[in-house]
Coordinates of C-alpha atoms in Angstrom, one line a residue:
Chain A
D120 CA 5.7 16.2 -15.8
V121 CA 6.4 12.6 -14.5
K122 CA 7.8 12.9 -11.0
V123 CA 9.5 10.3 -9.1
T124 CA 10.9 11.8 -5.5
Q125 CA 13.1 9.8 -3.0
S126 CA 12.7 11.1 0.3
S127 CA 16.8 12.1 1.0
R128 CA 19.3 13.2 -1.2
Y129 CA 22.0 12.6 1.5
L130 CA 22.1 10.1 4.3
V131 CA 24.6 9.3 6.9
K132 CA 24.1 6.5 9.5
R133 CA 26.0 4.5 11.9
T134 CA 26.8 0.6 11.2
G135 CA 23.7 -1.4 13.1
E136 CA 21.2 1.2 12.0
K137 CA 17.8 0.2 10.5
V138 CA 17.5 2.9 7.1
F139 CA 14.4 3.5 5.3
L140 CA 14.6 4.9 2.3
E141 CA 11.5 6.0 0.2
C142 CA 10.5 6.2 -2.8
V143 CA 7.1 8.1 -4.8
Q144 CA 6.0 8.2 -8.2
D145 CA 2.6 10.4 -9.1
M146 CA 2.2 8.3 -12.2
D147 CA 0.2 5.2 -11.1
H148 CA 3.5 3.1 -12.4
E149 CA 2.7 -0.2 -11.5
N150 CA 6.2 -1.6 -11.9
M151 CA 9.2 0.1 -9.3
F152 CA 12.6 -0.4 -9.1
W153 CA 15.6 0.0 -6.3
Y154 CA 19.4 0.0 -7.8
R155 CA 22.1 0.9 -6.0
Q156 CA 25.0 2.3 -8.4
D157 CA 28.8 2.0 -7.6
P158 CA 31.8 3.3 -9.7
G159 CA 32.5 1.0 -12.5
L160 CA 30.0 -1.7 -11.5
G161 CA 26.7 0.5 -13.7
L162 CA 23.6 -0.3 -11.7
R163 CA 22.6 -3.4 -10.1
L164 CA 19.1 -4.1 -9.2
I165 CA 18.5 -5.0 -5.4
Y166 CA 14.4 -5.5 -6.1
F167 CA 11.6 -5.2 -7.7
S168 CA 7.8 -4.8 -7.6
Y169 CA 5.3 -5.0 -10.0
D170 CA 2.2 -5.0 -7.9
V171 CA 1.3 -3.7 -4.6
K172 CA 2.5 -6.1 -2.1
M173 CA 4.4 -7.7 -4.5
K174 CA 7.9 -8.3 -4.7
E175 CA 10.8 -10.1 -6.7
K176 CA 14.6 -10.2 -5.6
G177 CA 17.0 -8.7 -8.2
D178 CA 20.7 -9.7 -8.1
I179 CA 21.5 -8.2 -5.3
P180 CA 19.0 -8.6 -2.5
E181 CA 21.0 -9.7 0.6
G182 CA 21.0 -7.5 3.5
Y183 CA 18.3 -5.5 1.9
S184 CA 14.1 -6.0 2.4
V185 CA 11.5 -4.1 0.8
S186 CA 7.7 -3.0 1.3
R187 CA 5.0 -1.8 -1.1
E188 CA 1.5 -1.3 0.8
K189 CA 0.3 1.5 -1.8
K190 CA 0.7 1.6 -5.8
E191 CA 2.7 5.2 -5.3
R192 CA 5.4 3.9 -2.6
F193 CA 8.3 2.1 -2.6
S194 CA 10.5 1.4 0.2
L195 CA 13.8 0.0 1.0
I196 CA 15.1 -1.5 3.9
L197 CA 18.6 -1.9 5.2
E198 CA 18.0 -4.0 8.5
S199 CA 21.6 -3.5 9.8
A200 CA 23.3 -1.0 8.2
S201 CA 26.9 -2.0 6.8
T202 CA 29.7 -0.1 5.9
N203 CA 29.6 -1.9 2.3
Q204 CA 26.2 -1.0 1.7
T205 CA 27.5 2.2 1.3
S206 CA 26.7 3.9 -1.8
M207 CA 23.9 5.3 -4.4
Y208 CA 20.2 4.3 -4.3
L209 CA 18.4 4.8 -7.0
C210 CA 14.5 4.5 -7.1
A211 CA 12.7 3.6 -10.4
S212 CA 9.1 3.5 -11.8
S213 CA 7.9 2.5 -15.1
S214 CA 4.6 1.4 -16.8
T215 CA 6.6 -1.5 -18.8
G216 CA 9.1 -4.4 -17.0
T217 CA 12.2 -2.0 -17.0
P218 CA 12.6 1.3 -15.9
Q219 CA 11.6 3.8 -17.1
Y220 CA 12.2 7.2 -14.9
F221 CA 14.5 7.6 -12.2
G222 CA 14.1 9.7 -9.3
P223 CA 16.9 12.0 -8.5
G224 CA 18.8 9.3 -5.8
T225 CA 20.2 9.1 -2.6
R226 CA 23.8 8.8 -1.8
L227 CA 23.7 6.9 1.5
T228 CA 26.9 6.5 4.0
V229 CA 27.5 4.2 6.4
L230 CA 30.2 5.1 9.2
Chain B
G561 CA 22.1 -15.1 -15.9
E562 CA 23.1 -12.2 -18.6
N563 CA 26.0 -10.7 -18.7
V564 CA 26.5 -7.1 -20.6
E565 CA 30.1 -5.6 -21.1
Q566 CA 30.2 -2.2 -22.5
H567 CA 32.9 -0.4 -24.1
P568 CA 35.2 2.2 -23.8
S569 CA 34.8 2.9 -20.2
T570 CA 35.7 6.4 -21.3
L571 CA 35.7 8.5 -24.5
S572 CA 36.7 11.9 -25.5
V573 CA 35.5 13.5 -29.0
Q574 CA 36.0 16.9 -30.7
E575 CA 33.1 18.9 -30.9
G576 CA 30.8 18.3 -34.2
D577 CA 32.8 14.4 -34.5
S578 CA 30.5 11.0 -33.9
A579 CA 31.1 8.6 -31.0
V580 CA 30.2 5.3 -30.8
I581 CA 29.7 2.8 -27.8
K582 CA 29.7 -0.6 -27.9
C583 CA 27.5 -3.4 -25.6
T584 CA 28.0 -6.8 -25.7
Y585 CA 25.6 -9.6 -23.9
S586 CA 25.7 -13.2 -23.3
D587 CA 21.6 -14.4 -23.1
S588 CA 20.8 -15.1 -26.5
A589 CA 16.8 -15.0 -25.7
S590 CA 17.3 -11.3 -24.6
N591 CA 15.0 -9.0 -26.5
Y592 CA 15.0 -5.6 -25.3
F593 CA 18.1 -3.3 -24.9
P594 CA 17.5 0.2 -23.5
W595 CA 20.2 3.1 -23.3
Y596 CA 20.3 5.6 -20.6
K597 CA 21.9 8.8 -20.3
Q598 CA 23.6 10.1 -17.1
E599 CA 24.9 14.3 -16.6
L600 CA 27.0 14.6 -13.9
G601 CA 24.9 14.7 -10.6
K602 CA 21.4 13.7 -12.5
R603 CA 19.3 11.0 -13.1
P604 CA 19.8 8.2 -15.3
Q605 CA 17.4 9.1 -18.2
L606 CA 16.0 6.6 -20.8
I607 CA 17.1 8.3 -24.4
I608 CA 16.9 5.6 -27.0
D609 CA 15.9 1.8 -27.1
I610 CA 15.6 -1.2 -29.6
R611 CA 14.0 -4.2 -29.5
S612 CA 15.4 -7.8 -30.9
N613 CA 13.2 -7.7 -34.2
V614 CA 14.3 -4.4 -35.6
G615 CA 18.2 -3.7 -36.6
E616 CA 18.6 -0.4 -36.5
K617 CA 16.9 2.6 -34.9
K618 CA 17.2 6.7 -34.9
D619 CA 16.3 9.5 -33.1
Q620 CA 17.4 13.0 -34.5
R621 CA 21.5 12.4 -33.5
I622 CA 21.6 9.1 -31.7
A623 CA 20.9 5.8 -33.2
V624 CA 21.0 2.4 -31.8
T625 CA 22.2 -1.0 -33.8
L626 CA 21.7 -4.4 -32.9
N627 CA 23.2 -7.4 -34.1
K628 CA 21.6 -10.4 -33.0
T629 CA 23.1 -13.1 -34.2
A630 CA 27.1 -11.8 -32.6
K631 CA 25.0 -10.3 -29.5
H632 CA 26.2 -6.7 -29.5
F633 CA 24.6 -3.4 -29.5
S634 CA 25.8 0.3 -30.1
L635 CA 25.1 3.8 -29.8
H636 CA 25.8 6.2 -32.1
I637 CA 25.7 9.7 -31.4
T638 CA 26.4 11.9 -34.6
E639 CA 27.4 15.5 -35.0
T640 CA 28.1 16.0 -30.9
Q641 CA 27.2 19.0 -28.7
P642 CA 28.7 19.8 -25.3
E643 CA 25.5 18.8 -23.8
D644 CA 26.3 15.4 -24.6
S645 CA 28.8 15.1 -21.9
A646 CA 27.9 12.4 -19.5
V647 CA 27.8 9.0 -18.4
Y648 CA 25.8 6.1 -20.9
F649 CA 24.7 2.7 -20.1
C650 CA 23.7 0.2 -21.9
A651 CA 20.7 -2.6 -20.4
A652 CA 19.6 -5.8 -22.1
R653 CA 16.7 -7.4 -20.9
G654 CA 16.7 -11.2 -20.4
N655 CA 14.8 -13.6 -18.3
E656 CA 12.3 -10.8 -17.4
K657 CA 15.4 -8.8 -15.5
L658 CA 17.6 -6.0 -17.3
T659 CA 21.3 -6.1 -16.8
F660 CA 23.1 -2.7 -16.7
G661 CA 26.7 -2.4 -18.6
T662 CA 29.4 -0.7 -16.3
G663 CA 28.6 2.9 -18.2
T664 CA 30.9 5.2 -20.3
R665 CA 32.1 8.1 -19.9
L666 CA 31.6 10.7 -22.7
T667 CA 33.5 14.0 -22.7
I668 CA 32.9 16.4 -25.6
I669 CA 35.8 18.4 -26.1
P670 CA 34.9 22.0 -27.4

């Protein structure tokens, strides 16, 4: 059974904190993605990675960075969390260039 | 970049009736159009997709149509059932990135 897992379902952080969101897939997929989902805005791409140590900016990369040291793991980093980064964060993986399988999501609240 | 508009934002249909969700896209180079279903509190799931060299694709009760000239594509659900209640997202891939529509909340009325 296909699995994409995320490190936390719910996370509460304070403004200015460094935040790590982790995503792991067990399908040996080359491609992994980070999206944020906000009501009325759909899913917006933050970053994606097509191979280990490779990354590409998506539509809204400002305030975020990513790390992919191993094929199965893709991390999203908020260097200094701000209240406008309160959102649902979804990770996805794929054997193609578009997301096939999503993780359960992490609802991040920044106070 | 690509811009995808999705209508309607909410849709209620009687169980057993059909539902249609429409999307338009701006980039004439877009060549791949997936649809995702997200049930309440769950992750999005890819339910069907269509490529630009095909005009229609069916999978049981769901079908997608694509009109490249008009740059619009649609999701059709026939004989709707309560488990079809969800938010549906269209998307279009142009310039190597996938752009999502803003979603349609479909409610099936028993």
